[in-house]
């Protein structure tokens, strides 16, 4: 979002450091990808799931082990402790290698992370390997330290990790900083729905508008705004649209019915959009538009305002 | 071409790629048949290209974030880490670990002095002045140790309680955890690592001095000498790995602290992994060999050989690889 950062009331003050959830990575395809970093809450929930999974495995095995020990005692007359010994080895493996095994073999995901759509990747965008995973997970004992004296014995509180995450720009715990990894949230992929059925909207008369043509960006904002209009009430939609509608009407030197702009700005925007898209299809002159872009700041700012309100 | 036409013409491509990405979710790309991998590669590049087009034309945030996430997930699936190979494990054990270890030998020597120094001093002091052991070990702990080691070496039932398998599990869990925590605490500017090294050095030294002052030196040294070669060395090695982390934070040199921690951390973790393996080996010896009813002299001989083996391994293994394996290995990690 590019919204109101430029209009700082006191330009002399240094710009505040923003805590951003976005991570930019340039891929070998020369495409810049934006990732969303995962914050403490989803990560704690994912941890809780992993903790439960390990807990269930261990409890199940300890029941099996006790039964075996009783069996040994009954048959051999002496509980050998062999089953408990194996249990301890499993415990050790789960404690220090559960995450390493998961993250190495499932490309940065453990069961809990998978459940919450999280993934560990290298901060430069490539996948993590065995050593990276081992480093970030062997450092867990320090991250897991909590700062209260009574600390819950069996559920590590990750106090150090929390502070580290808030102190670092990329929401990294200490293990992440050392291994240079980040945890990202992979959102579900949904193609934005088709905005409006263009055929049913009547374009404006050519005689009603002047020669001004807004930028692609402005048109895209109208397009997406109309596509999302079902999430707003009618009044709210018109109220949001009126800012841009009146600005556009002025720029376009709109000479038609002014009530359309005042009372039904959403409809006005839709009709402007249809008109301009239609006219664009008629004349494929893209250069003319880019040249006129310098004098459309007002409309663009209104568009940004609209984007800001929408998100 | 306007936005609508563009979306209309590209949508089948995006949907197809979306389908492939969803199907692969979590799995490796090599699970797909060859033709689909080729398709995937082609589609991924096309989607990346479309994303760039939409960005440059400013065709809307919704569409951009849709394609961004599609490409991002595609990217994560497409570029997954190379599969681990067994030969790499062998290579790590035969030359990788000792090489990284020697490249950072001074951290080890520091940890060595802290651990074995405190151990030796406490041992000497307590042996010459046994009542001092009360300052380190609680009375019931003293009694427990005394009972453990005063058993008759020829009896099958050792005084250590529990079977061998149980003790193996216990040693692996307990001792290896201590080593890993000793390493991790290096992040606390080294305070945690130094504390762990001194604490364990003093505790072990006091136990040794106390038991020998009781005249149990044969039982004690016979028990400890074999697995001690791996175990005590591994504690110092893991302490050294922890100090590598601390030093990266305290003396980052020309790098930023974070960058220094990353570079040093990649070597430290390899040293630590080696130490963990040594700990597991030690646990096996400690559970099966050390308490076995074998003549003490034989144990001394085997124990001494083990010390020689550990020292030779750490000092010499991988030296004949003149091709700077260490560099290439670290380089690969960087570029992987």
Coordinates of C-alpha atoms in Angstrom, one line a residue:
Chain A
X1 CA 0.0 0.0 0.0
X2 CA 1.3 3.4 -1.0
X3 CA -1.3 5.4 0.8
X4 CA -0.7 8.5 2.9
X5 CA 3.0 8.2 3.7
X6 CA 3.9 11.3 1.6
X7 CA 1.7 13.7 3.5
X8 CA 3.7 13.9 6.7
X9 CA 2.6 16.7 8.9
X10 CA 6.2 17.3 10.1
X11 CA 8.5 16.6 7.2
X12 CA 11.6 17.1 9.4
X13 CA 10.9 14.2 11.6
X14 CA 12.6 10.9 10.5
X15 CA 10.2 8.5 9.0
X16 CA 9.2 5.9 11.5
X17 CA 10.5 2.4 10.9
X18 CA 7.6 0.3 9.7
X19 CA 7.0 -3.2 10.9
X20 CA 6.2 -4.9 7.6
X21 CA 4.8 -8.3 7.0
X22 CA 6.1 -8.2 3.4
X23 CA 9.3 -9.9 2.3
X24 CA 10.6 -9.1 -1.2
X25 CA 12.6 -11.7 -3.1
X26 CA 13.9 -11.6 -6.6
X27 CA 13.7 -15.0 -8.3
X28 CA 16.0 -16.5 -10.9
X29 CA 13.3 -15.6 -13.4
X30 CA 13.9 -12.0 -12.6
X31 CA 10.5 -11.6 -11.1
X32 CA 10.1 -9.9 -7.7
X33 CA 7.9 -11.9 -5.5
X34 CA 6.2 -10.6 -2.4
X35 CA 5.9 -13.1 0.5
X36 CA 3.9 -12.6 3.6
X37 CA 5.9 -13.2 6.8
X38 CA 4.2 -15.2 9.5
X39 CA 3.8 -13.5 12.8
X40 CA 4.0 -15.0 16.3
X41 CA 0.4 -16.0 16.6
X42 CA 0.1 -18.5 13.7
X43 CA 3.6 -19.8 14.6
X44 CA 2.6 -20.4 18.2
X45 CA -0.5 -22.2 17.0
X46 CA 1.6 -24.3 14.6
X47 CA 4.0 -25.1 17.4
X48 CA 1.1 -26.1 19.6
X49 CA 0.0 -28.6 17.0
X50 CA 3.5 -30.0 16.6
X51 CA 3.7 -30.2 20.4
X52 CA 0.5 -32.1 20.5
X53 CA 1.6 -34.5 17.7
X54 CA 4.8 -35.3 19.6
X55 CA 2.9 -35.6 22.9
X56 CA 0.5 -38.0 21.4
X57 CA 3.3 -40.2 19.9
X58 CA 5.2 -40.2 23.2
X59 CA 2.2 -40.9 25.3
X60 CA 1.1 -43.8 23.0
X61 CA 4.6 -45.2 23.1
X62 CA 5.0 -44.9 26.8
X63 CA 1.8 -46.9 27.3
X64 CA 3.2 -49.5 25.0
X65 CA 6.5 -49.4 26.9
X66 CA 4.9 -49.8 30.3
X67 CA 2.9 -52.8 29.0
X68 CA 6.1 -54.3 27.7
X69 CA 7.9 -53.7 31.0
X70 CA 5.2 -55.3 32.9
X71 CA 5.4 -58.2 30.5
X72 CA 9.2 -58.5 31.0
X73 CA 8.8 -58.4 34.7
X74 CA 6.2 -61.2 34.5
X75 CA 8.2 -63.4 32.2
X76 CA 11.8 -62.7 33.2
X77 CA 11.0 -61.8 36.7
X78 CA 12.8 -58.5 36.3
X79 CA 11.7 -55.3 34.5
X80 CA 14.7 -54.9 32.2
X81 CA 14.0 -51.2 31.3
X82 CA 14.8 -52.0 27.7
X83 CA 11.4 -50.6 26.5
X84 CA 11.9 -47.5 28.5
X85 CA 15.3 -47.1 27.1
X86 CA 14.0 -47.2 23.5
X87 CA 11.3 -44.7 24.6
X88 CA 14.0 -42.3 25.8
X89 CA 15.7 -42.6 22.4
X90 CA 12.5 -41.8 20.6
X91 CA 11.9 -38.9 23.0
X92 CA 15.4 -37.5 22.3
X93 CA 14.8 -37.9 18.5
X94 CA 11.4 -36.1 18.7
X95 CA 12.8 -33.3 20.8
X96 CA 15.7 -32.4 18.6
X97 CA 15.1 -33.9 15.2
X98 CA 11.3 -33.8 14.7
X99 CA 11.5 -30.4 13.0
X100 CA 14.7 -31.2 11.2
X101 CA 13.3 -34.3 9.6
X102 CA 10.0 -32.6 8.7
X103 CA 11.5 -29.4 7.3
X104 CA 14.2 -31.2 5.4
X105 CA 11.9 -33.8 3.8
X106 CA 8.7 -31.7 3.4
X107 CA 10.4 -28.6 2.0
X108 CA 10.2 -26.4 5.1
X109 CA 7.0 -27.7 6.6
X110 CA 6.2 -29.5 9.8
X111 CA 2.7 -30.9 10.4
X112 CA 1.7 -27.8 12.4
X113 CA 3.1 -25.5 9.8
X114 CA 1.3 -27.3 7.1
X115 CA -2.0 -27.0 9.1
X116 CA -1.6 -23.2 9.2
X117 CA -0.1 -22.8 5.8
X118 CA 3.3 -21.8 7.0
X119 CA 6.7 -22.7 5.4
X120 CA 10.3 -22.1 6.4
X121 CA 12.4 -20.7 3.6
X122 CA 15.8 -19.1 3.3
X123 CA 15.6 -15.3 3.6
X124 CA 16.8 -15.0 0.0
X125 CA 14.0 -17.1 -1.3
X126 CA 15.5 -20.5 -1.8
X127 CA 14.5 -23.6 0.1
X128 CA 16.2 -24.7 3.3
X129 CA 18.5 -27.7 3.5
X130 CA 19.5 -30.0 6.3
X131 CA 22.2 -27.8 7.9
X132 CA 20.0 -24.7 7.8
X133 CA 17.2 -26.6 9.5
X134 CA 19.5 -28.2 12.0
X135 CA 20.9 -24.9 13.0
X136 CA 17.6 -23.1 13.5
X137 CA 16.3 -26.1 15.5
X138 CA 19.3 -26.8 17.6
X139 CA 19.0 -23.2 18.8
X140 CA 15.5 -23.8 20.1
X141 CA 16.6 -24.3 23.7
X142 CA 17.6 -20.6 23.9
X143 CA 14.5 -19.3 22.0
X144 CA 12.3 -21.4 24.2
X145 CA 13.4 -19.7 27.4
X146 CA 10.6 -17.8 29.0
X147 CA 10.8 -14.9 31.4
X148 CA 8.6 -16.0 34.2
X149 CA 9.8 -17.7 37.2
X150 CA 7.0 -20.3 37.3
X151 CA 7.4 -21.1 33.6
X152 CA 5.1 -23.8 32.4
X153 CA 7.3 -26.9 32.7
X154 CA 6.1 -28.9 29.7
X155 CA 5.1 -26.3 27.3
X156 CA 8.0 -24.0 26.4
X157 CA 6.9 -20.4 26.3
X158 CA 9.4 -19.0 23.7
X159 CA 9.9 -15.7 25.5
X160 CA 13.2 -15.0 23.9
X161 CA 11.8 -15.9 20.5
X162 CA 9.0 -13.4 20.9
X163 CA 11.3 -10.6 21.8
X164 CA 13.6 -11.5 19.0
X165 CA 10.7 -11.6 16.5
X166 CA 9.6 -8.1 17.5
X167 CA 13.1 -6.7 17.4
X168 CA 14.0 -8.1 13.9
X169 CA 12.7 -6.7 10.7
X170 CA 11.7 -10.1 9.3
X171 CA 9.9 -11.5 12.4
X172 CA 12.8 -14.0 13.0
X173 CA 13.5 -15.8 16.2
X174 CA 17.2 -16.2 17.2
X175 CA 17.4 -19.5 15.4
X176 CA 16.1 -17.9 12.3
X177 CA 18.6 -15.1 12.5
X178 CA 21.5 -17.4 12.8
X179 CA 20.3 -19.7 10.0
X180 CA 19.0 -16.8 7.9
X181 CA 15.6 -18.3 7.5
X182 CA 12.1 -16.8 7.6
X183 CA 8.7 -18.3 8.1
X184 CA 6.2 -17.3 5.5
X185 CA 2.4 -17.6 5.3
X186 CA 1.2 -19.1 2.1
X187 CA -2.2 -17.7 1.3
X188 CA -4.8 -19.6 -0.6
X189 CA -4.8 -18.7 -4.2
X190 CA -8.1 -17.2 -5.4
X191 CA -8.5 -15.5 -8.7
X192 CA -10.4 -12.3 -8.3
X193 CA -13.9 -12.6 -9.6
X194 CA -15.1 -11.0 -12.8
X195 CA -16.0 -7.5 -11.8
X196 CA -19.1 -6.3 -13.7
X197 CA -20.9 -7.5 -16.7
X198 CA -19.9 -4.9 -19.1
X199 CA -22.6 -5.6 -21.7
X200 CA -25.4 -4.5 -19.3
X201 CA -23.9 -1.1 -18.5
X202 CA -24.6 1.7 -20.8
X203 CA -21.6 3.8 -21.9
X204 CA -21.7 7.5 -21.5
X205 CA -22.4 9.6 -24.6
X206 CA -19.2 10.7 -26.3
X207 CA -20.5 14.3 -26.3
X208 CA -20.8 14.3 -22.5
X209 CA -17.1 13.9 -21.8
X210 CA -14.0 15.7 -22.8
X211 CA -10.7 14.3 -24.1
X212 CA -9.1 13.4 -20.8
X213 CA -8.0 9.7 -20.3
X214 CA -7.1 8.3 -16.9
X215 CA -4.2 5.9 -16.5
X216 CA -4.5 2.1 -16.5
X217 CA -4.0 2.2 -12.8
X218 CA -7.0 4.4 -12.2
X219 CA -9.1 2.2 -14.4
X220 CA -7.9 -0.9 -12.6
X221 CA -8.9 0.6 -9.3
X222 CA -12.4 1.2 -10.6
X223 CA -12.5 -2.3 -12.0
X224 CA -11.5 -3.9 -8.7
X225 CA -13.6 -1.6 -6.6
X226 CA -16.7 -2.6 -8.7
X227 CA -15.7 -6.2 -8.4
X228 CA -15.7 -5.9 -4.6
X229 CA -18.9 -3.9 -4.3
X230 CA -20.9 -6.8 -3.0
X231 CA -19.0 -6.7 0.3
X232 CA -20.2 -3.1 0.9
X233 CA -23.6 -1.8 1.7
X234 CA -25.1 0.4 -1.0
X235 CA -24.7 3.6 0.9
X236 CA -21.2 2.9 1.9
X237 CA -20.3 2.0 -1.7
X238 CA -21.7 5.2 -3.0
X239 CA -20.0 7.2 -0.2
X240 CA -16.6 5.6 -1.1
X241 CA -17.1 6.0 -4.8
X242 CA -18.2 9.7 -4.6
X243 CA -14.6 10.9 -3.9
X244 CA -13.3 9.5 -7.1
X245 CA -16.4 10.1 -9.1
X246 CA -16.5 13.9 -8.5
X247 CA -12.8 14.1 -9.2
X248 CA -13.2 12.2 -12.4
X249 CA -16.3 14.1 -13.5
X250 CA -14.3 17.3 -13.2
X251 CA -11.4 16.0 -15.2
X252 CA -13.6 14.5 -17.8
X253 CA -15.6 17.8 -18.0
X254 CA -18.7 15.7 -17.6
X255 CA -21.6 17.6 -19.1
X256 CA -24.4 15.1 -18.5
X257 CA -26.8 14.7 -15.6
X258 CA -25.0 15.9 -12.5
X259 CA -27.3 13.8 -10.2
X260 CA -25.6 10.7 -11.6
X261 CA -22.3 11.9 -10.1
X262 CA -23.8 13.1 -6.8
X263 CA -26.4 10.4 -6.1
X264 CA -25.1 7.3 -7.9
X265 CA -21.3 7.6 -8.0
X266 CA -20.9 3.9 -8.3
X267 CA -23.0 3.8 -11.4
X268 CA -21.1 6.7 -12.7
X269 CA -17.8 5.1 -12.2
X270 CA -19.0 1.9 -13.9
X271 CA -20.2 3.9 -16.9
X272 CA -17.0 5.8 -17.1
X273 CA -15.1 2.5 -17.0
X274 CA -17.2 1.0 -19.7
X275 CA -16.9 4.0 -21.9
X276 CA -13.2 4.2 -21.6
X277 CA -12.6 0.5 -22.1
X278 CA -14.9 0.5 -25.1
X279 CA -13.1 3.5 -26.6
X280 CA -9.8 1.9 -25.9
X281 CA -10.8 -1.2 -27.8
X282 CA -11.8 1.0 -30.7
X283 CA -8.4 2.8 -30.9
X284 CA -5.4 0.8 -29.7
X285 CA -3.4 3.9 -29.0
X286 CA -1.5 3.2 -25.9
X287 CA 1.2 5.9 -26.4
X288 CA -1.2 8.8 -26.3
X289 CA -2.2 7.7 -22.8
X290 CA 1.2 7.4 -21.3
X291 CA 2.0 10.9 -22.5
X292 CA -1.0 12.4 -20.8
X293 CA -0.2 10.8 -17.5
X294 CA 1.6 13.8 -16.1
X295 CA -1.5 15.8 -15.5
X296 CA -3.6 13.2 -13.8
X297 CA -2.2 13.3 -10.3
X298 CA -5.5 14.4 -8.8
X299 CA -7.3 11.4 -10.1
X300 CA -4.5 9.1 -9.1
X301 CA -4.5 10.4 -5.6
X302 CA -8.2 9.8 -5.4
X303 CA -7.6 6.3 -6.6
X304 CA -5.0 5.7 -4.0
X305 CA -7.4 7.0 -1.4
X306 CA -10.0 4.6 -2.6
X307 CA -7.5 1.7 -2.4
X308 CA -6.6 2.7 1.1
X309 CA -10.2 2.7 2.2
X310 CA -10.9 -0.6 0.6
X311 CA -8.2 -2.6 2.4
Chain B
X1 CA -4.6 -5.5 -25.3
X2 CA -6.7 -4.4 -22.3
X3 CA -6.9 -6.0 -19.0
X4 CA -10.0 -8.0 -19.6
X5 CA -8.7 -9.6 -22.8
X6 CA -5.5 -10.3 -21.1
X7 CA -7.1 -12.1 -18.2
X8 CA -9.4 -14.0 -20.5
X9 CA -6.6 -15.3 -22.7
X10 CA -4.2 -16.1 -19.8
X11 CA -6.8 -17.6 -17.4
X12 CA -6.5 -21.2 -18.7
X13 CA -2.8 -21.1 -18.1
X14 CA -3.1 -19.8 -14.6
X15 CA -5.8 -22.4 -13.8
X16 CA -3.6 -25.2 -15.1
X17 CA -0.6 -24.0 -13.1
X18 CA -2.8 -23.5 -10.0
X19 CA -4.0 -27.1 -10.4
X20 CA -0.4 -28.4 -10.6
X21 CA 0.7 -26.4 -7.6
X22 CA -2.2 -27.5 -5.5
X23 CA -1.6 -31.1 -6.4
X24 CA 2.0 -30.9 -5.5
X25 CA 1.4 -29.0 -2.2
X26 CA 4.0 -30.2 0.2
X27 CA 5.3 -32.9 -2.1
X28 CA 8.4 -32.9 -4.3
X29 CA 8.2 -32.0 -7.9
X30 CA 9.9 -35.2 -8.9
X31 CA 6.7 -37.0 -8.1
X32 CA 5.2 -35.7 -11.3
X33 CA 5.5 -37.5 -14.6
X34 CA 8.2 -36.2 -16.9
X35 CA 5.8 -34.4 -19.2
X36 CA 4.1 -32.6 -16.4
X37 CA 7.4 -31.4 -15.0
X38 CA 8.2 -29.9 -18.4
X39 CA 4.7 -28.3 -18.4
X40 CA 5.2 -27.0 -14.9
X41 CA 8.5 -25.4 -15.8
X42 CA 7.0 -23.8 -18.8
X43 CA 3.9 -22.6 -17.0
X44 CA 5.9 -21.2 -14.1
X45 CA 7.9 -19.0 -16.4
X46 CA 4.7 -17.9 -18.2
X47 CA 3.1 -17.0 -14.9
X48 CA 6.2 -15.1 -13.8
X49 CA 6.1 -13.2 -17.1
X50 CA 2.4 -12.4 -16.6
X51 CA 3.1 -11.1 -13.2
X52 CA 5.7 -8.8 -14.5
X53 CA 3.3 -7.6 -17.2
X54 CA 0.5 -6.9 -14.8
X55 CA 2.9 -5.1 -12.5
X56 CA 4.3 -2.9 -15.2
X57 CA 0.8 -1.9 -16.5
X58 CA -0.6 -1.4 -13.0
X59 CA -3.6 -3.7 -13.7
X60 CA -4.8 -3.8 -10.2
X61 CA -3.7 -5.1 -6.8
X62 CA -6.1 -8.0 -6.6
X63 CA -4.9 -9.5 -9.8
X64 CA -1.3 -8.8 -8.9
X65 CA -1.5 -10.4 -5.5
X66 CA -3.3 -13.4 -7.1
X67 CA -0.4 -13.9 -9.5
X68 CA 2.2 -13.1 -6.9
X69 CA 1.0 -15.8 -4.6
X70 CA 0.6 -18.3 -7.5
X71 CA 4.2 -17.6 -8.6
X72 CA 5.5 -17.6 -5.0
X73 CA 4.0 -21.0 -4.3
X74 CA 5.1 -22.3 -7.6
X75 CA 8.6 -21.0 -6.8
X76 CA 8.7 -22.8 -3.5
X77 CA 7.7 -26.0 -5.0
X78 CA 9.9 -25.7 -8.0
X79 CA 13.1 -24.9 -6.1
X80 CA 13.4 -27.5 -3.3
X81 CA 16.6 -28.5 -1.7
X82 CA 18.6 -31.3 -3.4
X83 CA 18.0 -34.7 -1.9
X84 CA 20.3 -35.8 0.9
X85 CA 22.6 -38.5 -0.3
X86 CA 24.2 -41.2 1.8
X87 CA 27.6 -40.5 0.4
X88 CA 27.4 -37.0 1.8
X89 CA 26.9 -38.5 5.3
X90 CA 30.0 -40.7 4.9
X91 CA 31.9 -37.7 3.6
X92 CA 30.9 -35.6 6.5
X93 CA 32.1 -38.2 9.0
X94 CA 35.3 -39.1 7.3
X95 CA 36.5 -35.6 6.4
X96 CA 33.9 -32.9 6.6
X97 CA 33.5 -32.8 10.4
X98 CA 37.2 -33.0 11.3
X99 CA 38.0 -30.4 8.7
X100 CA 35.5 -27.8 10.0
X101 CA 36.6 -28.7 13.5
X102 CA 40.2 -27.9 12.7
X103 CA 39.4 -24.8 10.8
X104 CA 37.9 -23.5 14.1
X105 CA 40.4 -25.2 16.5
X106 CA 40.9 -22.2 18.8
X107 CA 37.3 -22.2 19.9
X108 CA 37.7 -25.8 20.8
X109 CA 40.9 -25.1 22.8
X110 CA 39.1 -22.3 24.7
X111 CA 36.3 -24.7 25.6
X112 CA 38.8 -27.4 26.3
X113 CA 40.7 -25.3 28.8
X114 CA 37.5 -24.2 30.5
X115 CA 36.1 -27.7 30.8
X116 CA 39.2 -29.9 31.4
X117 CA 40.8 -27.1 33.4
X118 CA 37.9 -26.8 35.9
X119 CA 37.6 -30.6 35.9
X120 CA 41.3 -31.2 36.6
X121 CA 41.6 -28.5 39.3
X122 CA 38.4 -29.7 41.1
X123 CA 39.7 -33.3 40.9
X124 CA 43.0 -32.5 42.4
X125 CA 41.6 -30.3 45.1
X126 CA 38.9 -32.8 46.1
X127 CA 41.2 -35.8 46.1
X128 CA 43.6 -34.1 48.4
X129 CA 40.9 -32.6 50.6
X130 CA 37.9 -35.0 50.4
X131 CA 35.5 -33.1 52.7
X132 CA 35.4 -30.3 50.2
X133 CA 33.2 -32.5 48.0
X134 CA 30.3 -31.4 50.1
X135 CA 30.6 -28.0 48.5
X136 CA 29.7 -29.5 45.1
X137 CA 27.7 -32.7 45.6
X138 CA 24.8 -33.1 47.9
X139 CA 25.1 -35.9 50.5
X140 CA 22.7 -38.2 48.9
X141 CA 24.4 -37.8 45.5
X142 CA 27.7 -38.7 47.2
X143 CA 26.1 -41.8 48.7
X144 CA 24.6 -42.8 45.3
X145 CA 27.9 -42.5 43.5
X146 CA 29.6 -44.4 46.3
X147 CA 27.1 -47.3 46.0
X148 CA 27.3 -47.3 42.2
X149 CA 31.0 -47.8 42.1
X150 CA 31.6 -50.0 45.2
X151 CA 30.1 -53.1 43.6
X152 CA 32.2 -56.1 43.0
X153 CA 33.6 -55.9 39.5
X154 CA 33.2 -59.6 38.9
X155 CA 29.5 -59.7 39.6
X156 CA 27.2 -59.7 36.7
X157 CA 24.6 -57.4 38.3
X158 CA 26.2 -54.0 38.1
X159 CA 25.4 -51.4 40.6
X160 CA 24.2 -49.0 38.0
X161 CA 20.5 -50.1 38.1
X162 CA 18.4 -50.7 35.1
X163 CA 19.4 -52.7 32.0
X164 CA 21.9 -51.7 29.4
X165 CA 19.2 -50.7 26.9
X166 CA 17.6 -48.4 29.4
X167 CA 21.0 -46.8 30.3
X168 CA 21.7 -46.4 26.6
X169 CA 18.4 -44.5 26.1
X170 CA 19.1 -42.4 29.2
X171 CA 22.6 -41.5 28.2
X172 CA 21.6 -40.5 24.7
X173 CA 18.7 -38.4 25.9
X174 CA 20.5 -36.8 28.9
X175 CA 24.0 -36.3 27.7
X176 CA 23.3 -35.3 24.1
X177 CA 20.7 -32.8 25.3
X178 CA 23.3 -31.3 27.6
X179 CA 25.7 -30.9 24.7
X180 CA 23.1 -29.3 22.4
X181 CA 22.0 -26.9 25.1
X182 CA 25.6 -26.1 25.8
X183 CA 25.9 -25.1 22.1
X184 CA 22.6 -23.2 21.9
X185 CA 23.5 -21.1 25.0
X186 CA 26.4 -19.7 23.0
X187 CA 23.9 -17.3 21.7
X188 CA 23.7 -15.7 25.2
X189 CA 27.0 -13.9 24.5
X190 CA 28.8 -17.1 25.6
X191 CA 27.7 -16.8 29.2
X192 CA 25.5 -19.9 28.9
X193 CA 28.2 -22.0 27.2
X194 CA 30.9 -21.0 29.7
X195 CA 28.6 -21.7 32.6
X196 CA 27.7 -25.2 31.2
X197 CA 31.3 -26.1 30.6
X198 CA 32.4 -25.0 34.1
X199 CA 29.4 -26.5 35.8
X200 CA 30.0 -29.9 34.2
X201 CA 33.7 -29.7 34.6
X202 CA 33.5 -29.0 38.3
X203 CA 30.8 -31.7 38.9
X204 CA 32.7 -34.4 37.1
X205 CA 36.0 -33.4 38.7
X206 CA 34.5 -33.4 42.2
X207 CA 33.0 -36.9 41.6
X208 CA 36.3 -38.2 40.3
X209 CA 38.3 -36.8 43.2
X210 CA 35.8 -38.0 45.7
X211 CA 35.6 -41.6 44.5
X212 CA 39.4 -41.9 44.1
X213 CA 39.8 -40.6 47.7
X214 CA 37.5 -43.4 48.8
X215 CA 39.9 -45.9 47.1
X216 CA 37.5 -46.7 44.3
X217 CA 39.9 -45.6 41.6
X218 CA 40.0 -48.9 39.7
X219 CA 36.2 -49.2 39.4
X220 CA 35.8 -45.5 38.5
X221 CA 38.5 -45.1 36.0
X222 CA 37.8 -48.5 34.5
X223 CA 34.2 -47.4 34.0
X224 CA 34.9 -44.0 32.7
X225 CA 38.0 -44.3 30.6
X226 CA 36.5 -45.8 27.4
X227 CA 33.4 -43.7 26.9
X228 CA 35.0 -40.7 28.4
X229 CA 37.2 -40.4 25.3
X230 CA 34.1 -39.6 23.2
X231 CA 32.0 -38.0 25.8
X232 CA 34.3 -35.6 27.5
X233 CA 35.8 -34.5 24.2
X234 CA 32.4 -34.1 22.7
X235 CA 31.4 -31.7 25.5
X236 CA 34.4 -29.6 24.8
X237 CA 33.7 -29.7 21.0
X238 CA 30.1 -28.6 21.5
X239 CA 31.3 -25.9 23.9
X240 CA 33.6 -24.7 21.2
X241 CA 30.8 -24.7 18.7
X242 CA 28.8 -22.6 21.1
X243 CA 31.7 -20.2 21.5
X244 CA 31.8 -19.7 17.8
X245 CA 28.3 -18.3 17.9
X246 CA 29.2 -16.1 20.8
X247 CA 32.3 -14.7 19.1
X248 CA 30.3 -14.0 16.0
X249 CA 28.1 -11.7 18.1
X250 CA 30.9 -10.2 20.2
X251 CA 33.6 -9.8 17.4
X252 CA 31.7 -9.7 14.1
X253 CA 34.8 -8.3 12.4
X254 CA 34.1 -6.7 9.0
X255 CA 30.6 -8.2 8.8
X256 CA 27.4 -7.1 10.5
X257 CA 26.6 -9.1 13.5
X258 CA 23.7 -10.9 11.8
X259 CA 25.9 -11.8 8.8
X260 CA 28.7 -12.9 11.0
X261 CA 26.3 -15.1 13.0
X262 CA 25.1 -16.7 9.8
X263 CA 28.5 -17.4 8.3
X264 CA 30.0 -18.7 11.6
X265 CA 26.7 -20.5 12.5
X266 CA 26.9 -22.6 9.3
X267 CA 30.3 -23.9 10.5
X268 CA 29.3 -24.1 14.1
X269 CA 26.3 -26.3 13.4
X270 CA 28.5 -28.8 11.5
X271 CA 30.9 -29.0 14.4
X272 CA 27.9 -29.4 16.8
X273 CA 26.4 -32.2 14.7
X274 CA 29.7 -34.0 14.8
X275 CA 29.8 -33.6 18.6
X276 CA 26.2 -35.0 18.8
X277 CA 27.3 -38.0 16.9
X278 CA 30.2 -38.5 19.3
X279 CA 27.8 -38.2 22.2
X280 CA 25.7 -41.0 20.8
X281 CA 28.7 -43.2 20.3
X282 CA 29.8 -42.5 23.8
X283 CA 26.3 -43.4 25.1
X284 CA 26.5 -46.9 23.4
X285 CA 30.0 -47.5 25.0
X286 CA 28.8 -46.2 28.4
X287 CA 25.8 -48.5 28.4
X288 CA 27.2 -51.7 27.1
X289 CA 31.0 -51.7 27.4
X290 CA 31.8 -49.6 30.4
X291 CA 29.7 -51.5 33.0
X292 CA 30.6 -54.9 31.5
X293 CA 32.3 -57.4 33.8
X294 CA 35.6 -57.3 32.1
X295 CA 39.0 -57.1 33.7
X296 CA 40.0 -53.6 34.5
X297 CA 43.4 -53.9 32.9
X298 CA 41.7 -54.8 29.6
X299 CA 39.4 -51.8 30.0
X300 CA 42.4 -49.5 30.5
X301 CA 44.0 -50.8 27.3
X302 CA 40.8 -50.4 25.2
X303 CA 40.1 -47.0 26.9
X304 CA 43.6 -45.7 26.0
X305 CA 43.2 -46.9 22.4
X306 CA 39.9 -45.0 22.2
X307 CA 41.5 -41.8 23.4
X308 CA 44.2 -42.3 20.8
X309 CA 41.5 -43.0 18.2
X310 CA 39.5 -39.8 19.0
X311 CA 42.5 -37.6 19.0
X312 CA 43.9 -39.1 15.8
X313 CA 40.5 -38.7 14.1
X314 CA 40.0 -35.1 15.1
X315 CA 43.6 -34.2 14.3
X316 CA 44.2 -36.1 11.1
X317 CA 41.0 -37.3 9.4
X318 CA 40.4 -35.6 6.0
X319 CA 43.9 -34.0 5.9
X320 CA 44.8 -35.8 2.7
X321 CA 42.0 -34.0 0.8
X322 CA 44.1 -31.2 -0.5
X323 CA 41.2 -29.9 -2.6
X324 CA 39.8 -27.8 0.2
X325 CA 36.6 -29.8 0.7
X326 CA 35.6 -27.5 3.4
X327 CA 35.4 -24.5 1.2
X328 CA 33.4 -26.3 -1.5
X329 CA 31.0 -27.7 1.0
X330 CA 30.4 -24.3 2.6
X331 CA 30.1 -22.8 -0.8
X332 CA 27.4 -25.3 -1.7
X333 CA 25.5 -24.4 1.4
X334 CA 25.6 -20.8 0.5
X335 CA 24.5 -21.3 -3.1
X336 CA 22.1 -24.2 -2.5

